[in-house]
Coordinates of C-alpha atoms in Angstrom, one line a residue:
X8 CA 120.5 14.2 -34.0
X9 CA 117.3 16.0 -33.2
X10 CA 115.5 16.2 -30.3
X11 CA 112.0 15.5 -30.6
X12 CA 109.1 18.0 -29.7
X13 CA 106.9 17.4 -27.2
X14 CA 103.1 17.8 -28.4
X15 CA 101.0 20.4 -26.3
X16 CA 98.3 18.5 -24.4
X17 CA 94.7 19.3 -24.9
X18 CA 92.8 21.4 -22.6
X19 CA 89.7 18.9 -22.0
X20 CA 86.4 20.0 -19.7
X21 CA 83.3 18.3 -18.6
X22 CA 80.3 20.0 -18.2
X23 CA 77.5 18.0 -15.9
X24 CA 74.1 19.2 -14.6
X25 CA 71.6 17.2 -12.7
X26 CA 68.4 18.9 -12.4
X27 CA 66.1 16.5 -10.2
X28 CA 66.6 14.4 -7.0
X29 CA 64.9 11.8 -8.8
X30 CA 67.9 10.9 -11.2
X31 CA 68.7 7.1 -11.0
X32 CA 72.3 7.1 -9.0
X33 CA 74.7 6.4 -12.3
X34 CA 73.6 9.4 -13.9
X35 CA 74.0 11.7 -10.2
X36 CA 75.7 14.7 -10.0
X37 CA 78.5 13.3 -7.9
X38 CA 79.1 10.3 -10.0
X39 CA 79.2 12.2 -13.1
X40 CA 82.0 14.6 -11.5
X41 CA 84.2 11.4 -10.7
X42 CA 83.5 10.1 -14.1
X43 CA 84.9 12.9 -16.3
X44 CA 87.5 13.5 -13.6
X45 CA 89.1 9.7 -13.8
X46 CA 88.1 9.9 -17.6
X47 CA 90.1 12.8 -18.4
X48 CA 93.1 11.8 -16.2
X49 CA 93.1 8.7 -18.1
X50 CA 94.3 9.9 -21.6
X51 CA 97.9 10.8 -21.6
X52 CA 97.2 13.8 -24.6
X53 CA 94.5 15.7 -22.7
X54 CA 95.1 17.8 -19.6
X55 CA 92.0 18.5 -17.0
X56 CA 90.6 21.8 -17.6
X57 CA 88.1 21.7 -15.0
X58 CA 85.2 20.2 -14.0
X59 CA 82.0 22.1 -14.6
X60 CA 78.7 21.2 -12.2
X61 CA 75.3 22.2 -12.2
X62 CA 73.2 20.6 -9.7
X63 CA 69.5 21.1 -9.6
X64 CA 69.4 23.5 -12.1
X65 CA 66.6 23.9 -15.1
X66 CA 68.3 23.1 -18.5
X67 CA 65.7 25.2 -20.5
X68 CA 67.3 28.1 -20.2
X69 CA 71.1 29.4 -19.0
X70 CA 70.9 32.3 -17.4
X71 CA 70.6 30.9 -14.0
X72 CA 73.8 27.8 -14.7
X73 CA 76.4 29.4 -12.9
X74 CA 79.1 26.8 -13.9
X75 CA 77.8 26.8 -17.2
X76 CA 78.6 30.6 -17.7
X77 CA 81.7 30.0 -15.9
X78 CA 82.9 27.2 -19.1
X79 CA 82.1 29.3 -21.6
X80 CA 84.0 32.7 -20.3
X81 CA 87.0 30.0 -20.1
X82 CA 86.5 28.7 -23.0
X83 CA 86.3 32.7 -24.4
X84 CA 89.8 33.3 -23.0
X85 CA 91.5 29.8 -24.5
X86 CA 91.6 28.4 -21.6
X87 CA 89.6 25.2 -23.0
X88 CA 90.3 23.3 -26.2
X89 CA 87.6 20.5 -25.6
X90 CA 84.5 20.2 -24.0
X91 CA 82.9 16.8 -23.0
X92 CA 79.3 16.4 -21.8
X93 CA 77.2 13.1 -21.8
X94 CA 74.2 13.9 -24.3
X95 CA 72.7 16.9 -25.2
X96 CA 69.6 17.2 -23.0
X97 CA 72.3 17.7 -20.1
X98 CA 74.1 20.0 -21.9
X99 CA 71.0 22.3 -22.7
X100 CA 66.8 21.4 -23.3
X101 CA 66.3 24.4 -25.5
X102 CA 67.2 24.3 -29.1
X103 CA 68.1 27.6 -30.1
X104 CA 70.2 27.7 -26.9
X105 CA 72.0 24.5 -27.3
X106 CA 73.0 25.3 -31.6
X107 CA 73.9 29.3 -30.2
X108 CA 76.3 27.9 -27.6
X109 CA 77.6 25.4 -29.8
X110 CA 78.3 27.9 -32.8
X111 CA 80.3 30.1 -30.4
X112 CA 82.5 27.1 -29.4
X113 CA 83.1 25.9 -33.2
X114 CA 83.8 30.0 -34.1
X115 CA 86.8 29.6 -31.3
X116 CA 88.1 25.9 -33.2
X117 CA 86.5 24.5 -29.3
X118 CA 84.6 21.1 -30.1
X119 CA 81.9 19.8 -28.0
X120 CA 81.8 15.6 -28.0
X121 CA 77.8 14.2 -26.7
X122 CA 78.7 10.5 -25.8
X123 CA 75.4 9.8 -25.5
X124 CA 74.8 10.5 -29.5
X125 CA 78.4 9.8 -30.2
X126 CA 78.6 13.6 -31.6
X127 CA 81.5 15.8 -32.3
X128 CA 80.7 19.6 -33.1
X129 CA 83.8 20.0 -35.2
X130 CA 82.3 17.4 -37.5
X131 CA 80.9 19.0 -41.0
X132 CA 77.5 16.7 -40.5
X133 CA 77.7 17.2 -36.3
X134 CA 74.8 20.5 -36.8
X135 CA 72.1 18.8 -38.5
X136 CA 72.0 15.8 -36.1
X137 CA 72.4 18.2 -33.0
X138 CA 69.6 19.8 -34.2
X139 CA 67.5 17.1 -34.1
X140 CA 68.5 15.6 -30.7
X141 CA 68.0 19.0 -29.1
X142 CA 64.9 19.4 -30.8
X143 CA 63.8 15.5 -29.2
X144 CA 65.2 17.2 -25.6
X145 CA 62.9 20.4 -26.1
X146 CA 60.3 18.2 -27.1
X147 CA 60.7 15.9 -23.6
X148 CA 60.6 19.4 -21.6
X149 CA 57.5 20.5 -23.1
X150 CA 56.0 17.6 -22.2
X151 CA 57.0 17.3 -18.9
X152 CA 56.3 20.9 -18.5
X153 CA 52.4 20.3 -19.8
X154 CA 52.2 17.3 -17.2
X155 CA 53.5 19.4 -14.4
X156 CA 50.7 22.3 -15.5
X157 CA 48.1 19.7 -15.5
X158 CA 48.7 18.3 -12.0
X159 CA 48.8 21.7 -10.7
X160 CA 45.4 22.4 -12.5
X161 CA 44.1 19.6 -10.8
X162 CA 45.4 20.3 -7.6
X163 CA 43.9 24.1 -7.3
X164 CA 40.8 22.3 -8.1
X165 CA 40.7 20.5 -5.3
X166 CA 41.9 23.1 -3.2
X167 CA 45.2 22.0 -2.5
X168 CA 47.3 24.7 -1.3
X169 CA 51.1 24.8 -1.3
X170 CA 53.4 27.5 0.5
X171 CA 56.1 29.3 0.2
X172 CA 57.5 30.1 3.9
X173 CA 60.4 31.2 3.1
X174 CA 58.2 34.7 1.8
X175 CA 55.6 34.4 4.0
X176 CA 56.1 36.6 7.1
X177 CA 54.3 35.3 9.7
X178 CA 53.9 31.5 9.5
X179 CA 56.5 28.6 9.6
X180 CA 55.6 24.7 8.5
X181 CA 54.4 22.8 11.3
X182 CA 55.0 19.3 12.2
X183 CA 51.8 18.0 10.2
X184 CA 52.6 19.7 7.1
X185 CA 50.4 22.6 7.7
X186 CA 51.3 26.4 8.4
X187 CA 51.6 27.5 12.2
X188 CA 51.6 31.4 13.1
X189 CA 54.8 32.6 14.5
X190 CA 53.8 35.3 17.2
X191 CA 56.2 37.3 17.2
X192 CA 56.5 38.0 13.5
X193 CA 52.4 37.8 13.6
X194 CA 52.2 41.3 15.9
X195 CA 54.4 43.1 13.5
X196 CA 51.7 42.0 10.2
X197 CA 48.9 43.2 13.1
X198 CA 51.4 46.2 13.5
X199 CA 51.0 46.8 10.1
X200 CA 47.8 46.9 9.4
X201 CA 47.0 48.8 12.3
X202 CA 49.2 51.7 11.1
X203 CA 47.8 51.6 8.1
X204 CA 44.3 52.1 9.5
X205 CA 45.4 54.7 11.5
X206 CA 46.8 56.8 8.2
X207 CA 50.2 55.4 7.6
X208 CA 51.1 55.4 4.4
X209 CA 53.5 52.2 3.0
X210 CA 56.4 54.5 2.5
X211 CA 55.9 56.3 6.1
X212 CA 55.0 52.2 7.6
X213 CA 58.1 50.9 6.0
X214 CA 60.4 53.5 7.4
X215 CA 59.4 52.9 10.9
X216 CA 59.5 49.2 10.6
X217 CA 63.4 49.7 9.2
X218 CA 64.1 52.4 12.5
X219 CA 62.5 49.8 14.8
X220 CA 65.1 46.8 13.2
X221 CA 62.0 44.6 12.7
X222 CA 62.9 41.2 11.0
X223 CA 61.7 40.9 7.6
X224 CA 61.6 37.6 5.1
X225 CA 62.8 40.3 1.4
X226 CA 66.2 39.4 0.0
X227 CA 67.4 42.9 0.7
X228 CA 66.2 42.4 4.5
X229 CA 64.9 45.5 4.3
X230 CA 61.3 47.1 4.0
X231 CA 59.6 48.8 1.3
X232 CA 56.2 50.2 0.3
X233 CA 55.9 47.6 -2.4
X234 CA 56.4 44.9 0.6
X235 CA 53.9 46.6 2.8
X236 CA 51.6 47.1 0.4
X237 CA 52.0 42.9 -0.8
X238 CA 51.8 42.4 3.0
X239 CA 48.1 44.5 3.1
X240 CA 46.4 42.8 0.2
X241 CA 47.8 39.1 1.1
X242 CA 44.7 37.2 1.2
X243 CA 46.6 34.3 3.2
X244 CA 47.0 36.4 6.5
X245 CA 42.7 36.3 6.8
X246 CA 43.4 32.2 6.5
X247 CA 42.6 32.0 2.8
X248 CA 44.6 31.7 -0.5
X249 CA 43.7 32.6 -3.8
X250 CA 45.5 30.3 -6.5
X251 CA 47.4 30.7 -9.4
X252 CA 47.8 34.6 -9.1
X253 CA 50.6 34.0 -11.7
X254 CA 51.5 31.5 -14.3
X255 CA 54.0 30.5 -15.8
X256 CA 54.8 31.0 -20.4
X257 CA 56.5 28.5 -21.2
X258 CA 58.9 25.9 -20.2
X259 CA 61.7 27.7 -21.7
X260 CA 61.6 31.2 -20.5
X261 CA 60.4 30.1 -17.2
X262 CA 59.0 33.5 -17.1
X263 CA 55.8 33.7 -14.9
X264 CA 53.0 36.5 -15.4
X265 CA 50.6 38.1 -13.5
X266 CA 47.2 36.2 -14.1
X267 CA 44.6 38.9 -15.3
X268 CA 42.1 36.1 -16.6
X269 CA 43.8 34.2 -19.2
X270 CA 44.3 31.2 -16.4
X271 CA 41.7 30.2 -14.0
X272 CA 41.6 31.4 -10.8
X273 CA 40.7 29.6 -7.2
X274 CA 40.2 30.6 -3.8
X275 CA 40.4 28.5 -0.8
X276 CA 38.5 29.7 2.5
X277 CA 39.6 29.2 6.0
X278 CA 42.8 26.6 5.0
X279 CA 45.2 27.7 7.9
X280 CA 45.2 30.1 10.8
X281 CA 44.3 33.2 10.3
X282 CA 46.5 36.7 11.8
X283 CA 44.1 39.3 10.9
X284 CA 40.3 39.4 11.4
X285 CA 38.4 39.9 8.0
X286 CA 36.6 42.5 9.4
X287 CA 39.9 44.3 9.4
X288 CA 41.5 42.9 6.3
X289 CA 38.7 44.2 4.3
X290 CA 38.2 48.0 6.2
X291 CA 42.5 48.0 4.6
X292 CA 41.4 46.8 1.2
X293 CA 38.7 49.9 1.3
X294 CA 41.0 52.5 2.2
X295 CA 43.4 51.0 -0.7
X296 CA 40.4 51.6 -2.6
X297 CA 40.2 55.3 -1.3
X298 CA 43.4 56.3 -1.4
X299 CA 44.3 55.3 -5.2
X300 CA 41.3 56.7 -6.4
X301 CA 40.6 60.3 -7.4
X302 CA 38.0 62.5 -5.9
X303 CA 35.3 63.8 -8.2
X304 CA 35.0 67.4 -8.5
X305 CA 32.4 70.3 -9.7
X306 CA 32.4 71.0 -13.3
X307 CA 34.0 74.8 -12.5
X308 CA 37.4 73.1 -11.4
X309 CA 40.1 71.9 -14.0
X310 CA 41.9 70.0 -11.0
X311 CA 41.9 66.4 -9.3
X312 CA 42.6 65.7 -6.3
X313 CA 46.6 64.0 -5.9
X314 CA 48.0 60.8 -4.4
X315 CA 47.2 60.2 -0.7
X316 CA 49.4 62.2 1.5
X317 CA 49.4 60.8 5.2
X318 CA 51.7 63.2 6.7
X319 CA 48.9 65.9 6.7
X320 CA 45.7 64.3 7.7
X321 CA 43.9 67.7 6.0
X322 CA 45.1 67.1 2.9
X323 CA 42.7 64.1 2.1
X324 CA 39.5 65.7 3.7
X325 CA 40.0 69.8 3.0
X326 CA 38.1 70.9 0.2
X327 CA 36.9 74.0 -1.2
X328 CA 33.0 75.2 -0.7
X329 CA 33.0 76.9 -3.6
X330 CA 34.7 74.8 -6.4
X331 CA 35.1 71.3 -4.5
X332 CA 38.9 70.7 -4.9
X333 CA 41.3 70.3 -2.1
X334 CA 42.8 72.3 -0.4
X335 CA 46.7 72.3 -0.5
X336 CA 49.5 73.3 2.1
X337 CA 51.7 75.9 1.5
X338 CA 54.5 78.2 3.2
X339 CA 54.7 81.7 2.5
X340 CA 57.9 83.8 3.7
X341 CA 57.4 87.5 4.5
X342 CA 59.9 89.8 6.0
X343 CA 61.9 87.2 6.8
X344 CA 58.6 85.6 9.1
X345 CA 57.4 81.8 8.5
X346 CA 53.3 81.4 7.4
X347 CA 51.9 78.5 7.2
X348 CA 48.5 78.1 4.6
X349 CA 45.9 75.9 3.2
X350 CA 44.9 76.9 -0.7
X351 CA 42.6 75.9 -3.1
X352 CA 44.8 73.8 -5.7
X353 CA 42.0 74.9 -8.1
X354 CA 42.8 78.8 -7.7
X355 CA 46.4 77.8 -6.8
X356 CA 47.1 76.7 -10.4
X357 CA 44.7 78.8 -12.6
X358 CA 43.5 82.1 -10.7
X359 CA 40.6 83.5 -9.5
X360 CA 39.0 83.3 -12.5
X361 CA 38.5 79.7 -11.7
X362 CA 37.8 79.9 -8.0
X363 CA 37.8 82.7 -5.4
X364 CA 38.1 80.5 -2.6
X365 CA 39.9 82.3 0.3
X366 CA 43.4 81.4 1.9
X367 CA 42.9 80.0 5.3
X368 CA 45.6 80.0 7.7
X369 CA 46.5 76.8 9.6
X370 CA 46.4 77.7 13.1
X371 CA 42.7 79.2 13.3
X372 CA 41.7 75.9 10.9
X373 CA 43.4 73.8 13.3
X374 CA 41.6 75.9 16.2
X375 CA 38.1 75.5 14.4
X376 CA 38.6 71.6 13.9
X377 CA 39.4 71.4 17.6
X378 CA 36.4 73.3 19.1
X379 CA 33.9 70.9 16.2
X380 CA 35.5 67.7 18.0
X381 CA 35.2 69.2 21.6
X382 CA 31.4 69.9 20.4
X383 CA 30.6 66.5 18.6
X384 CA 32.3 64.3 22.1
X385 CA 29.9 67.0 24.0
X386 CA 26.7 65.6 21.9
X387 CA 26.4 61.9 23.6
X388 CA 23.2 61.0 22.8
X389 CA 23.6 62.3 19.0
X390 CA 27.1 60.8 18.5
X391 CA 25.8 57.6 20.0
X392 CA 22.7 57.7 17.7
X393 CA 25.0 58.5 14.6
X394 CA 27.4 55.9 15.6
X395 CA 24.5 53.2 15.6
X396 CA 23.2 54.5 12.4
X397 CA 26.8 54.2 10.7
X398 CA 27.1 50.9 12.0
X399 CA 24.5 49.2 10.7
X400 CA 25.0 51.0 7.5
X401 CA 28.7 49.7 6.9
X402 CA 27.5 46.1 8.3
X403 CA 24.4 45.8 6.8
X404 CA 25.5 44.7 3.1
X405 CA 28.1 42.9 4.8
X406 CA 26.2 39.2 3.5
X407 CA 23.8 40.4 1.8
X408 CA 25.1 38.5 -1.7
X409 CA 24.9 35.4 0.1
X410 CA 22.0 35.4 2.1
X411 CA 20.0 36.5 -1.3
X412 CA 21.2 34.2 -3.3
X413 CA 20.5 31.8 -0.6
X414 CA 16.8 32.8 -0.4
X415 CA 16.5 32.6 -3.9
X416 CA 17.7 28.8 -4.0
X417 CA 15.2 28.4 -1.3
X418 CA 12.3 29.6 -3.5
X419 CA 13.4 27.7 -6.2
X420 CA 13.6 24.6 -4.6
X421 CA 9.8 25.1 -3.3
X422 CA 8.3 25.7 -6.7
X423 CA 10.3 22.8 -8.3
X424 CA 8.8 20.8 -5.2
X425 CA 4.9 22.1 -6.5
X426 CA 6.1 21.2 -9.8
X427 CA 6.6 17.9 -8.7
X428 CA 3.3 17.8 -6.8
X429 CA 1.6 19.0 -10.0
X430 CA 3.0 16.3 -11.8
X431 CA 1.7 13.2 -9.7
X432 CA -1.5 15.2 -8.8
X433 CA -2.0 15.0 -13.1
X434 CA -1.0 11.8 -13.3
X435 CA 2.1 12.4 -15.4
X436 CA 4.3 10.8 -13.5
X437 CA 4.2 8.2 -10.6
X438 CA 4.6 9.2 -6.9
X439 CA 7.5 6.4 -6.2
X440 CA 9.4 8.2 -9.3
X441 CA 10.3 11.4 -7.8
X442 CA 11.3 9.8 -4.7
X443 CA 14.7 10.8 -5.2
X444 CA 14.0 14.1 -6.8
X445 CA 12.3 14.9 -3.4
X446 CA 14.9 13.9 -1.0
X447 CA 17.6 15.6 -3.1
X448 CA 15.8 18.6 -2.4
X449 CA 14.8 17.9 1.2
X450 CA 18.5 17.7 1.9
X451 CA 20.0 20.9 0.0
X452 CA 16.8 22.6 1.8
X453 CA 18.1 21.6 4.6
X454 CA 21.9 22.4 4.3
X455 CA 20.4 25.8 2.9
X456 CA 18.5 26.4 5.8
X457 CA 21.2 25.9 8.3
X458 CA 23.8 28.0 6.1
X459 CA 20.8 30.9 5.9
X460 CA 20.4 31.1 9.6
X461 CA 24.6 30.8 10.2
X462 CA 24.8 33.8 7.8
X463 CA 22.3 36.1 9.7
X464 CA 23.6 34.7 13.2
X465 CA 27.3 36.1 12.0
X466 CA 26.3 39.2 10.5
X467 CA 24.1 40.0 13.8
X468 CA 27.8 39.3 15.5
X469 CA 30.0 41.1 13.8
X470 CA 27.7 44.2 13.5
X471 CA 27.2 44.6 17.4
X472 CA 30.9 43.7 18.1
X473 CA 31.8 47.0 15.7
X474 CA 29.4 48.8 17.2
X475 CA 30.2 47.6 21.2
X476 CA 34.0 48.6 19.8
X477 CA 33.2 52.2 18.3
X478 CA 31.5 53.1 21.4
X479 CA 34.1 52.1 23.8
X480 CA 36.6 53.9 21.4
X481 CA 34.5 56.9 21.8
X482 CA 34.4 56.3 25.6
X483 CA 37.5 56.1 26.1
X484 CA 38.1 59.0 24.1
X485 CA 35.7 61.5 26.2
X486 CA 38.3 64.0 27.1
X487 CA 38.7 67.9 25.9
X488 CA 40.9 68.2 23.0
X489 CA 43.0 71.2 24.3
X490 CA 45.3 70.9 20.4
X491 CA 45.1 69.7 17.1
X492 CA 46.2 65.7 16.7
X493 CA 46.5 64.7 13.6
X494 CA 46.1 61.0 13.7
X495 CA 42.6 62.1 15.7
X496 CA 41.3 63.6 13.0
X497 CA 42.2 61.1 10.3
X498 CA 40.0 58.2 12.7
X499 CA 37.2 60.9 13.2
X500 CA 36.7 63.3 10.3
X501 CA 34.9 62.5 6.9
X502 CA 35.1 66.1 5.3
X503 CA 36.1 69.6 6.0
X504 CA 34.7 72.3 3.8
X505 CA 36.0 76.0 3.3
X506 CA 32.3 77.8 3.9
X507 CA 34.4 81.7 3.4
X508 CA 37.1 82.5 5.5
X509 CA 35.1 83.0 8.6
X510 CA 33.4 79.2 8.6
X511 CA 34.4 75.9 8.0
X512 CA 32.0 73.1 8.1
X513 CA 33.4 69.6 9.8
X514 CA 31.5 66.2 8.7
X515 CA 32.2 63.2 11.3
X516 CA 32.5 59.8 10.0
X517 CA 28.8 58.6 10.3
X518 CA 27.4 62.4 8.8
X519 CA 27.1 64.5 11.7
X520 CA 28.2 68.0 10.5
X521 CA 29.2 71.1 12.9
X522 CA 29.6 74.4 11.8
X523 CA 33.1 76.0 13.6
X524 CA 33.8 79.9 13.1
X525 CA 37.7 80.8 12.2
X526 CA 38.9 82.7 15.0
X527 CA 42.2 85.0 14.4

């Protein structure tokens, strides 16, 4: 008599995602977990594979389903003979996606069964009907996709501003919904800035923020330039926020994009606290400016000027009298003996024939710079007068856009008010009429008016704070500079030209210019 075989069970596995909070509770993740795991258990002829679980997870796209992944590398290794999942929009939203996956599984004899659509993959008609229900799920995504794109159109509109504190060093969600300013990760942002004022660069800022241990909000918990430099042009720490920066493709990529115009743009003015003055924010978004861009030269030279080097302070303000390139740092060895030199990058790369500026050794240059400071503290009076002059030069355009446009307006609405006198004085048109034309321009006049004098009132402010603030700097800088400091001359010195090798010429910030002999 023979004995009977006993028939291998089948390897079954479920495969649920949930990808809102907002699911009714039958169809939540937890429930469906139980489901498949009684359901399975149930059947004498299939054996539990596993139960795969994706909870609030996008099902446009795969990349990012962990458990997903995880079924199909076991299902790659035999490990699963059946899948079960309860309709297709759970088991993927994007159409090419859903019919790739399912391909693979029927290529390995692996069936998929959708309860939902009462669907078997292994099924000769099972591809065609897919199709179409995953095309329907695609569909439902795009819409809802559109409707989210909408309300977030609207809300920029209306200058609604949402944040994203887990990035955003600096501020945490306060009680009311709004951001509150952290203090102590406030000073290092004003840290920040500050150094970058005073010549840091993002590399040199970043290193010594890593050295010091200072917290920071990046996934690597460490800093970088590209941090510091996102930290520096963040309109948020001034208290504003420019919207939709980026946007989204499409609802199956999920892939966002900078926005360079092909979306609408909106900012929002004074919405939260602000950590760094504007006066400040903007002096950083200048020397951004400055530093990326390249010096002109003279039609003789064939060379620009390089990237911004803060290490060297000379490097961004030595330049050539003769050709009007910069001058370049260099170390010459000699019988075994160490010199250090500044060259002209123009007759450092192409010869004399280009230039025949002459090589200047540093300690006599840094010997001439020191005796033009020491003079230009000595001038009082003439720094003071320069200091004023540069002032209200850098202040003076500060709001001029606004207060123009806003006199303008002004005009405008005082003709349209003659026009309207014109018209009743003719007879054209009644006197009771206008009535409303007339108070509608009474009161923008009037919110004009007060806006107009605001605007002055500020920009009279902020241009004798900064000019109260140089002076005391200078004050309390009104000591002999006995050696060369670096960080002094970065805050100080607009220009230093290469006259020959006996003269250099020093221009302070402001345009006073002293003359300073090299000594050897």
């Amino acid at each position: 008599m023979g004995v009977p075989v006993q028939q291998k069970k089948v390897n079954v596995a479920a495969y649920c995602r949930v990808s809102t909070e907002a699911e009714e509770q039958q169809n939540s993740y937890q429930v469906q977990i139980e489901y498949y795991t009684n359901y399975i258990n149930s059947n004498p002829e299939w054996t539990l594979a596993g139960i795969f679980a994706d909870e609030g997870i996008s099902g446009t796209q795969t990349k990012n389903r962990t458990e997903f992944n995880r079924m199909i590398r076991m299902c790659k290794k035999k490990k699963i003979d059946l899948v079960l999942c309860k309709s297709t929009s759970r088991f993927s939203r994007n159409t090419v996606d859903c019919l790739d996956h399912i391909r693979l599984l029927k290529s390995l004899g692996i069936g998929v069964i959708f309860e939902k659509e009462n669907i078997n993959t292994l099924t000769a008609q099972s591809e065609f009907i897919l199709s179409l229900y995953s095309s329907f799920a695609q569909a439902e995504s795009e819409s809802i996709s559109k409707n989210i794109t909408l309300g977030n159109q609207m809300a920029f509109k209306e200058g609604k501003v949402r944040y994203n504190y887990k990035y955003l060093l600096g501020y945490k969600k306060g009680e009311d919904g709004k951001p509150v300013i952290i203090p102590e990760e406030a000073e290092v942002i004003q840290l920040i800035f500050k150094l970058y004022i005073d010549g840091g660069s993002t590399h040199t800022i970043a290193q010594e923020l890593n050295n010091k241990k200072y917290p920071t909000r990046s996934k690597s918990g460490k800093w970088s330039a590209m941090l510091i430099k996102r930290i520096l042009q963040n309109e948020k720490y001034i208290g504003d926020c420019l919207l939709q920066k980026t946007y989204t493709i499409d609802c199956i990529s999920h892939k966002a994009v900078k926005n360079n115009g092909e979306r609408p743009m909106y900012y929002v003015s004074d919405c939260h606290p602000a950590i760094i003055d504007k006066n400040t924010f903007n002096i950083v978004q200048q020397e951004i400016a400055r530093r990326n861009a390249k010096r002109s030269v003279c039609t003789n030279t064939m060379t620009e000027q390089g990237r911004y080097n803060s290490k060297y302070s000379l490097t961004e303000v030595l330049v050539c009298g003769e050709c009007g390139t910069a001058y370049r740092r260099c170390r010459w060895t000699s019988h075994n003996r160490n010199r250090t030199v500044w060259r002209c990058i123009n007759r450092l790369e192409h010869g004399p024939k280009y230039c025949k500026s002459p090589t200047i050794d540093e300690e006599p240059l840094h010997n001439a710079i020191v005796r033009a400071i020491n003079e230009f503290y000595n001038c009082s009076d003439d720094v003071a007068k320069v200091l004023k002059s540069a002032t209200d030069t850098v202040l003076s355009g500060s709001n001029d856009d606004g207060i123009r446009q806003i006199e303008q307006r002004l005009k405008d609405i005082d003709q349209a008010r003659n026009d309207f006198v014109n018209l009743i004085a003719t007879g054209t048109c009644a006197p009771d009429s206008l009535d409303d034309e007339f108070a509608r321009l009474y009161s923008e006049e009037e919110k004009l008016s007060q806006k107009l004098l605001s605007l002055k009132a500020q920009e009279d402010t902020e241009q004798n704070e900064l000019a109260d603030e140089i002076k005391a700097d200078i004050d309390s800088s009104s000591f002999e500079l006995h050696q060369y400091d670096d960080i002094l001359v970065r805050k100080v010195v607009e220009c230093v030209k290469i006259l020959n090798k006996e003269e250099i010429s020093v221009t302070f910030k402001g345009g006073y210019e002293i003359k300073s002999e090299l000594l050897t």
